PDB file of C-alpha atoms in Angstrom:
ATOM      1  CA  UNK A1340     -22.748 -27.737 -12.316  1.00 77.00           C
ATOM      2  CA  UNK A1341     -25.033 -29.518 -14.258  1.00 82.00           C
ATOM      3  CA  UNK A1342     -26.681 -33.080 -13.880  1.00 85.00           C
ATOM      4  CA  UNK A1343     -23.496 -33.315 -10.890  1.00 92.00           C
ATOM      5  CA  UNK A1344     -20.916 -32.672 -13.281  1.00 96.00           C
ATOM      6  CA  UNK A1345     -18.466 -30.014 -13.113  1.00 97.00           C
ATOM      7  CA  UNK A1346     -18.619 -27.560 -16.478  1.00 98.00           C
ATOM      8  CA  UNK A1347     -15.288 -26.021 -17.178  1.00 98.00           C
ATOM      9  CA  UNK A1348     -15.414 -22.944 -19.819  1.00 98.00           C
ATOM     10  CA  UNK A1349     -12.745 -21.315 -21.633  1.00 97.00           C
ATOM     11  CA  UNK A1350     -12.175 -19.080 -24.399  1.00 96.00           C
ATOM     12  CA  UNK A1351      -9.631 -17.382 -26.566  1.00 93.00           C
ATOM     13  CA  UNK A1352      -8.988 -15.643 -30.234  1.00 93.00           C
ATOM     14  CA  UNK A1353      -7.314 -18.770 -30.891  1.00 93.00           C
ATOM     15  CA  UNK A1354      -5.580 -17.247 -33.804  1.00 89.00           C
ATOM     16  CA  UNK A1355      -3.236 -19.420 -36.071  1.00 84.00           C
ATOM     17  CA  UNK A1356      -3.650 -22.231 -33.848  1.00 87.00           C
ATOM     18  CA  UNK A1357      -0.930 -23.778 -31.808  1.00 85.00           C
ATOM     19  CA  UNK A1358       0.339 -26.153 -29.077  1.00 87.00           C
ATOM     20  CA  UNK A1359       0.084 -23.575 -26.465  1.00 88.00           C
ATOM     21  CA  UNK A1360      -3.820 -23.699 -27.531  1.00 90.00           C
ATOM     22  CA  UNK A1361      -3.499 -27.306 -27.117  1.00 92.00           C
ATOM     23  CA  UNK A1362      -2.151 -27.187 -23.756  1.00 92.00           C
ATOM     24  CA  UNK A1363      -4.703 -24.767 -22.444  1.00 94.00           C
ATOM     25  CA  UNK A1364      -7.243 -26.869 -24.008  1.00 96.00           C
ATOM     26  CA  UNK A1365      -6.210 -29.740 -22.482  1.00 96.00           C
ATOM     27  CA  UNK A1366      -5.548 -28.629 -19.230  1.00 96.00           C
ATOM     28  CA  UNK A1367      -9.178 -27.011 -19.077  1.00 97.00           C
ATOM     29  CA  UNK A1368     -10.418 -30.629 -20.081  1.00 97.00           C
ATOM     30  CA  UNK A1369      -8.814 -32.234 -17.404  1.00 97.00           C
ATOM     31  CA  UNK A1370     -10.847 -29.967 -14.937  1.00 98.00           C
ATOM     32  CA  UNK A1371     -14.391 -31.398 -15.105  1.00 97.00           C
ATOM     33  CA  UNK A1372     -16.601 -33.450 -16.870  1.00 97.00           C
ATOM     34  CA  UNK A1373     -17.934 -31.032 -19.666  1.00 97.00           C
ATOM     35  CA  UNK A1374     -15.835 -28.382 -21.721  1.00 98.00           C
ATOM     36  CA  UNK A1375     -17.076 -25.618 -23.190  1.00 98.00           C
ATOM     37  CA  UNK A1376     -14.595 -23.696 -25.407  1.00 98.00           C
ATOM     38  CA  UNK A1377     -15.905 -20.027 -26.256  1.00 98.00           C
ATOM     39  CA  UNK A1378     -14.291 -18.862 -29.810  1.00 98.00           C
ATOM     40  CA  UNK A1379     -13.852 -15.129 -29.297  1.00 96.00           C
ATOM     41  CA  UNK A1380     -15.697 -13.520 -32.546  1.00 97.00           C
ATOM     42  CA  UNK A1381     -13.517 -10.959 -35.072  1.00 95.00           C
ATOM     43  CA  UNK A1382     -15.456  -7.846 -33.894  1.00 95.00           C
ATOM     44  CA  UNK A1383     -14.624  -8.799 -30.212  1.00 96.00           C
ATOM     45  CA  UNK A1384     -11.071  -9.483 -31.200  1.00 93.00           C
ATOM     46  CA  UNK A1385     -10.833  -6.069 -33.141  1.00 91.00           C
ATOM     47  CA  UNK A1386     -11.725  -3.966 -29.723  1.00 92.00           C
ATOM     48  CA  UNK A1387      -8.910  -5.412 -27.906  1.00 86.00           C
ATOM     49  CA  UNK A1388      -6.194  -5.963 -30.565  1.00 85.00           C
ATOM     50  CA  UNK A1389      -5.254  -6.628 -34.314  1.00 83.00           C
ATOM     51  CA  UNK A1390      -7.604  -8.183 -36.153  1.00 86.00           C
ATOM     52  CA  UNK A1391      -7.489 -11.723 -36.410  1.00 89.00           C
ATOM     53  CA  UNK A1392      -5.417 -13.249 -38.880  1.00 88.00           C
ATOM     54  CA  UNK A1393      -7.552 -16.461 -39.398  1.00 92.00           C
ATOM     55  CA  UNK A1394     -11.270 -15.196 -39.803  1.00 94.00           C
ATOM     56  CA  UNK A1395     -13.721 -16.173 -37.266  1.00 96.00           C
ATOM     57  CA  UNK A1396     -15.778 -19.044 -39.167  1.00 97.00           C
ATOM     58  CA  UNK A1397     -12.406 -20.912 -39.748  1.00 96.00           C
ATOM     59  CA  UNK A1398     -11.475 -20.594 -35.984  1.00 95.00           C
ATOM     60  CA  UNK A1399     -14.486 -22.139 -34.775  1.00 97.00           C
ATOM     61  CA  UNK A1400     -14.302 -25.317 -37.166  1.00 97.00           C
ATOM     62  CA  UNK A1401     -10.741 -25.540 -35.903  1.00 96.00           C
ATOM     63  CA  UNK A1402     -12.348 -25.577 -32.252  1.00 96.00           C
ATOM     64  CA  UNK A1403     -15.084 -28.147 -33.284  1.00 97.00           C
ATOM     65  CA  UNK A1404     -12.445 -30.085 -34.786  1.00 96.00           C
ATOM     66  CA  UNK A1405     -10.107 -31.292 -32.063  1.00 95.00           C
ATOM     67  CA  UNK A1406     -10.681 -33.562 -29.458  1.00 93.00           C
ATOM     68  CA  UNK A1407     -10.661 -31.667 -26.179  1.00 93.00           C
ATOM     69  CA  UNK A1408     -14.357 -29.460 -26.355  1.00 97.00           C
ATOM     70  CA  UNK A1409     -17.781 -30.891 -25.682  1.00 97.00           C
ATOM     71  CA  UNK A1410     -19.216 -27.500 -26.814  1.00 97.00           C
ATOM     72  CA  UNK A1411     -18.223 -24.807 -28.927  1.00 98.00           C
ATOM     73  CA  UNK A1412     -19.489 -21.212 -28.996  1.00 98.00           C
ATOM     74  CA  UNK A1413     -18.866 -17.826 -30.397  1.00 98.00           C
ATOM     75  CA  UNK A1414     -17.674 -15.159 -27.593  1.00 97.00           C
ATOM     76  CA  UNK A1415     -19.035 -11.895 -28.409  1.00 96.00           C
ATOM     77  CA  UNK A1416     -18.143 -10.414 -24.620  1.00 95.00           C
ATOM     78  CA  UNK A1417     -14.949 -10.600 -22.405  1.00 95.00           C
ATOM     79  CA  UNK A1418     -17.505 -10.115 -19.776  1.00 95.00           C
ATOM     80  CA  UNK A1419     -18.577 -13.350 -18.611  1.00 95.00           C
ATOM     81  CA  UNK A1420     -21.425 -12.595 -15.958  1.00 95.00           C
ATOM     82  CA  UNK A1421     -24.159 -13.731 -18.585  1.00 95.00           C
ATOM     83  CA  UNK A1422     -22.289 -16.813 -19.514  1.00 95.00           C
ATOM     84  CA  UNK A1423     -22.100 -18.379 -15.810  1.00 95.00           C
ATOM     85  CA  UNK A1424     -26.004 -17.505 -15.682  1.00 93.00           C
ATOM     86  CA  UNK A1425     -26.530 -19.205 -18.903  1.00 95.00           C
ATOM     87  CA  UNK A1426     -23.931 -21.974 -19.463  1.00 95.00           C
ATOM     88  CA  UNK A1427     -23.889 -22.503 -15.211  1.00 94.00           C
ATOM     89  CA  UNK A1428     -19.947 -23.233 -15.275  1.00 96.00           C
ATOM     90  CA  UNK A1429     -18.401 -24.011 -12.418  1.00 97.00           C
ATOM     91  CA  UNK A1430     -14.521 -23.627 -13.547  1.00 98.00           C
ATOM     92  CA  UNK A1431     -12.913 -20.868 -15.539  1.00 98.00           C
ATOM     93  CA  UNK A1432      -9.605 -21.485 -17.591  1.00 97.00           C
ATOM     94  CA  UNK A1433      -7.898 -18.333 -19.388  1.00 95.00           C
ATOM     95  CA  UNK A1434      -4.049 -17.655 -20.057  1.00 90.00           C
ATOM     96  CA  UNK A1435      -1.986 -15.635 -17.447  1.00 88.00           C
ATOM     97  CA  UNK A1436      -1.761 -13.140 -19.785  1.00 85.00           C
ATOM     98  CA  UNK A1437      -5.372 -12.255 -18.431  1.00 91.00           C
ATOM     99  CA  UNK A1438      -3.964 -12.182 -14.678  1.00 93.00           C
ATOM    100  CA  UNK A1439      -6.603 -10.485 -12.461  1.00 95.00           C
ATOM    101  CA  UNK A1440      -9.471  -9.778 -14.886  1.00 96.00           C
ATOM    102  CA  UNK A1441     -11.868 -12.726 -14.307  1.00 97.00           C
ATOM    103  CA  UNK A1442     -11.172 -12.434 -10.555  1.00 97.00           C
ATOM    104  CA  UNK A1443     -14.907 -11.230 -10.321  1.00 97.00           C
ATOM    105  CA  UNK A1444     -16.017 -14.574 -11.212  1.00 97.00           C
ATOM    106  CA  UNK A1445     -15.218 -15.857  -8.143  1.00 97.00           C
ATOM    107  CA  UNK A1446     -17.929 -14.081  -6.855  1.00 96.00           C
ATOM    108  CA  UNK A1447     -20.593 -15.890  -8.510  1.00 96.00           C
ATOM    109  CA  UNK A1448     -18.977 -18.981  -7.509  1.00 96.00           C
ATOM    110  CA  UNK A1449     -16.837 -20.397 -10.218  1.00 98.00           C
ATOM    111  CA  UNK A1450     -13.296 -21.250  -9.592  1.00 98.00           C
ATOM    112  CA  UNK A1451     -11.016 -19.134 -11.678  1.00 98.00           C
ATOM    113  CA  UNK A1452      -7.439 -20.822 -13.097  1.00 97.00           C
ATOM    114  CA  UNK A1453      -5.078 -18.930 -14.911  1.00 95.00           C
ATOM    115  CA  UNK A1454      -3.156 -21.148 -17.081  1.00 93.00           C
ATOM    116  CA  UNK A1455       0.704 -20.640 -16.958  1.00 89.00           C
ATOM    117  CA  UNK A1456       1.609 -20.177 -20.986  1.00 75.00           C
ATOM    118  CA  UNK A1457       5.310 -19.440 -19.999  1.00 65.00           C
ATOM    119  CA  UNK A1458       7.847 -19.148 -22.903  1.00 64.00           C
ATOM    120  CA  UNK A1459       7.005 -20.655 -25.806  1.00 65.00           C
ATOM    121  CA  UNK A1460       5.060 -20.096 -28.789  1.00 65.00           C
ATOM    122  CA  UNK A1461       1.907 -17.458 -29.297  1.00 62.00           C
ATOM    123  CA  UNK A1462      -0.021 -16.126 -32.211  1.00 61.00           C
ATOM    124  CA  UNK A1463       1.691 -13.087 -31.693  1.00 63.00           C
ATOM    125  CA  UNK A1464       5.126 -14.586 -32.010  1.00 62.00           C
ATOM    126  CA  UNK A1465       4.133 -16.466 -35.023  1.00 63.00           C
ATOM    127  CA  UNK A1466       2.648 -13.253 -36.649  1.00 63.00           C
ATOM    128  CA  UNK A1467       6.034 -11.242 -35.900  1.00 70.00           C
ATOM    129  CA  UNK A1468       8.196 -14.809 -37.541  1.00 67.00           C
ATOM    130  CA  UNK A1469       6.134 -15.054 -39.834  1.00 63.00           C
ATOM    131  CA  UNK A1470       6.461 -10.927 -40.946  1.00 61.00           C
ATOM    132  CA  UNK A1471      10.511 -11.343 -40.242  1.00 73.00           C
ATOM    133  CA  UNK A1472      10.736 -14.390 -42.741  1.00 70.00           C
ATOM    134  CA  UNK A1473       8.764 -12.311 -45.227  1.00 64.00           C
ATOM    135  CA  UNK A1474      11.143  -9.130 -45.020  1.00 70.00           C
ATOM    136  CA  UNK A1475      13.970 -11.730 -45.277  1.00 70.00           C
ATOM    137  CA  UNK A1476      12.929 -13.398 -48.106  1.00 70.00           C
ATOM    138  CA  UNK A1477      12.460  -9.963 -49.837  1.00 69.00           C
ATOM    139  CA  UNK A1478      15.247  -8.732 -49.006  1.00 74.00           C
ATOM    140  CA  UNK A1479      17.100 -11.259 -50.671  1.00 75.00           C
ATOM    141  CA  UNK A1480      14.918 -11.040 -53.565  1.00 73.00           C
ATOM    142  CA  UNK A1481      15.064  -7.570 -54.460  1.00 73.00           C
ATOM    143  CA  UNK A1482      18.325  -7.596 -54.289  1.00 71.00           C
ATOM    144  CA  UNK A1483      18.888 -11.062 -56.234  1.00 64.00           C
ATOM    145  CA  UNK A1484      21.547  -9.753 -58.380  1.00 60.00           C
ATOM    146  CA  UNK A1485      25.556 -10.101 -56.528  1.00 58.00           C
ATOM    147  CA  UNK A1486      27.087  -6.841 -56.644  1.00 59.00           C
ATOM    148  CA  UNK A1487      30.254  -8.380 -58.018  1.00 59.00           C
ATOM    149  CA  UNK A1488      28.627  -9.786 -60.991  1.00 58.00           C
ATOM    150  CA  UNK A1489      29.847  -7.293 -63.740  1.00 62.00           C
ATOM    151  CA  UNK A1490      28.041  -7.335 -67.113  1.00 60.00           C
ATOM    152  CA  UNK A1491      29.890  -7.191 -70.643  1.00 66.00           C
ATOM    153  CA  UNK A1492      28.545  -5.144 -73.097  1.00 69.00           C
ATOM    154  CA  UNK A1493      27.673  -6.881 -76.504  1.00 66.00           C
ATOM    155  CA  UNK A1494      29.899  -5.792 -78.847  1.00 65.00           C
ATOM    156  CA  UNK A1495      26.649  -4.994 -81.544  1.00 66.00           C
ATOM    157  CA  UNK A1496      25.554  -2.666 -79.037  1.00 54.00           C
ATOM    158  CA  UNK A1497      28.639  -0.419 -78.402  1.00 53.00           C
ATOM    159  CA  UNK A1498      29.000   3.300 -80.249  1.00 52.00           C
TER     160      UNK A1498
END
């Protein structure tokens, strides 16, 4: 807490932004008084999973660019210990795809709240779309020519 205000923090990759994002952005918002949105850096990304397909500096302006955080940061830790010492937040918002692994939070006194994506979209579904579209597409290119279309020889050309 700071000046009496609740601080809510969360964090993500945030990678090819979307309204699942939104929600979770939202929802964190709605918590307390002050949001602070932590932008997980590419070399933090990279020890967990693929890299990134937006780079880091274009994630962040996206962050700074919507409506929802008061503060934006670059996450170079999924261990938050430091932060709550630092940033004194009082709430903690993740995805329940984290289930379990900011439980220790609650220790040092900050409320943890795993937000409920449930089906919908994620980067990770847009990546794989995104990849299927492509192999469709080339698919159909590289193989652009019917297989009924049967070609005459020019009559110059035959021996």
């Amino acid at each position: 807490m700071i000046a009496n205000k609740t601080v809510v923090y969360t964090s993500g990759t945030f990678d090819m932004l979307h309204i699942n994002h939104l929600k979770m952005i939202n929802y964190a918002r709605s918590l307390g008084d002050i949001l602070i949105v932590g932008v997980n850096t590419d070399e933090l990304v990279a020890s967990y999973k693929s890299q990134p397909i937006i780079p880091f500096e274009e994630r962040i302006a996206l962050m700074k660019a919507i409506k929802g955080p008061d503060v934006v940061i670059p996450q170079k830790s999924l261990d938050h210990t430091d932060k709550v010492k630092k940033l004194k937040f009082d709430v903690f918002v993740v995805g329940d795809d984290w289930v379990g692994k900011y439980d220790y939070l609650e220790e040092l006194g900050v409320s943890v709240v795993y937000f409920p994506y449930g089906d919908g979209i994620s980067s990770s579904s847009l990546k794989k779309r995104i990849y299927q579209n492509f192999e469709n597409i080339k698919a159909k290119t590289d193989n652009h020519f019917p297989v009924d279309i049967q070609f005459k020889k020019n009559k110059k050309t035959k021996k």
